[in-house]
Amino acid sequence: MQTDPYQAEDEAFIEAVKKNRPEIIRSPYSDALKTLKLTLAADSSLEKGKIISLPNFK
């Protein structure tokens, strides 16, 4: 049976957070937060049909 790579990545991240072991993931939590902010801004831009400025996005 083949493993879904996104699921495996999510599971590794959740385990790292639960066990306070950031070394088991490839990037720091701060990078994950930046990626989440970018993704949410892109979704908002698509939904609103306008450009979203990342420094001002909350």
PDB file of C-alpha atoms in Angstrom, residues 14-58:
ATOM      1  CA  ILE A  14       2.027  16.881  14.305  1.00  0.00           C
ATOM      2  CA  GLU A  15       4.353  14.412  16.040  1.00  0.00           C
ATOM      3  CA  ALA A  16       7.102  17.044  16.217  1.00  0.00           C
ATOM      4  CA  VAL A  17       4.738  19.540  17.839  1.00  0.00           C
ATOM      5  CA  LYS A  18       3.186  17.026  20.254  1.00  0.00           C
ATOM      6  CA  LYS A  19       6.557  15.687  21.391  1.00  0.00           C
ATOM      7  CA  ASN A  20       8.362  19.053  21.236  1.00  0.00           C
ATOM      8  CA  ARG A  21      10.900  17.590  18.802  1.00  0.00           C
ATOM      9  CA  PRO A  22      11.410  20.167  16.023  1.00  0.00           C
ATOM     10  CA  GLU A  23      14.496  18.303  14.805  1.00  0.00           C
ATOM     11  CA  ILE A  24      12.346  15.585  13.193  1.00  0.00           C
ATOM     12  CA  ILE A  25      10.974  17.981  10.578  1.00  0.00           C
ATOM     13  CA  ARG A  26      12.981  19.544   7.772  1.00  0.00           C
ATOM     14  CA  SER A  27      12.248  23.191   8.503  1.00  0.00           C
ATOM     15  CA  PRO A  28      11.640  25.244  11.624  1.00  0.00           C
ATOM     16  CA  TYR A  29       8.161  26.047  12.899  1.00  0.00           C
ATOM     17  CA  SER A  30       8.693  29.682  11.879  1.00  0.00           C
ATOM     18  CA  ASP A  31       8.945  28.593   8.234  1.00  0.00           C
ATOM     19  CA  ALA A  32       5.712  26.627   8.594  1.00  0.00           C
ATOM     20  CA  LEU A  33       4.015  29.748   9.955  1.00  0.00           C
ATOM     21  CA  LYS A  34       5.291  31.825   7.000  1.00  0.00           C
ATOM     22  CA  THR A  35       4.022  29.193   4.571  1.00  0.00           C
ATOM     23  CA  LEU A  36       0.619  29.155   6.257  1.00  0.00           C
ATOM     24  CA  LYS A  37       0.403  32.965   6.077  1.00  0.00           C
ATOM     25  CA  LEU A  38       1.296  32.911   2.367  1.00  0.00           C
ATOM     26  CA  THR A  39      -1.259  30.174   1.659  1.00  0.00           C
ATOM     27  CA  LEU A  40      -4.026  31.985   3.530  1.00  0.00           C
ATOM     28  CA  ALA A  41      -3.199  35.246   1.728  1.00  0.00           C
ATOM     29  CA  ALA A  42      -3.310  33.474  -1.648  1.00  0.00           C
ATOM     30  CA  ASP A  43      -6.690  31.946  -0.794  1.00  0.00           C
ATOM     31  CA  SER A  44      -7.997  35.332   0.326  1.00  0.00           C
ATOM     32  CA  SER A  45      -6.703  36.976  -2.857  1.00  0.00           C
ATOM     33  CA  LEU A  46      -8.449  34.387  -4.999  1.00  0.00           C
ATOM     34  CA  GLU A  47     -11.679  34.696  -3.030  1.00  0.00           C
ATOM     35  CA  LYS A  48     -11.716  38.524  -3.104  1.00  0.00           C
ATOM     36  CA  GLY A  49     -10.316  38.863  -6.620  1.00  0.00           C
ATOM     37  CA  LYS A  50      -7.667  41.365  -5.590  1.00  0.00           C
ATOM     38  CA  ILE A  51      -3.983  41.555  -4.716  1.00  0.00           C
ATOM     39  CA  ILE A  52      -3.146  40.905  -1.068  1.00  0.00           C
ATOM     40  CA  SER A  53      -0.049  42.513   0.443  1.00  0.00           C
ATOM     41  CA  LEU A  54       1.693  40.001   2.710  1.00  0.00           C
ATOM     42  CA  PRO A  55       3.095  42.536   5.202  1.00  0.00           C
ATOM     43  CA  ASN A  56      -0.451  43.820   5.799  1.00  0.00           C
ATOM     44  CA  PHE A  57      -2.212  40.428   5.743  1.00  0.00           C
ATOM     45  CA  LYS A  58      -3.642  39.294   9.077  1.00  0.00           C
TER      46      LYS A  58
END
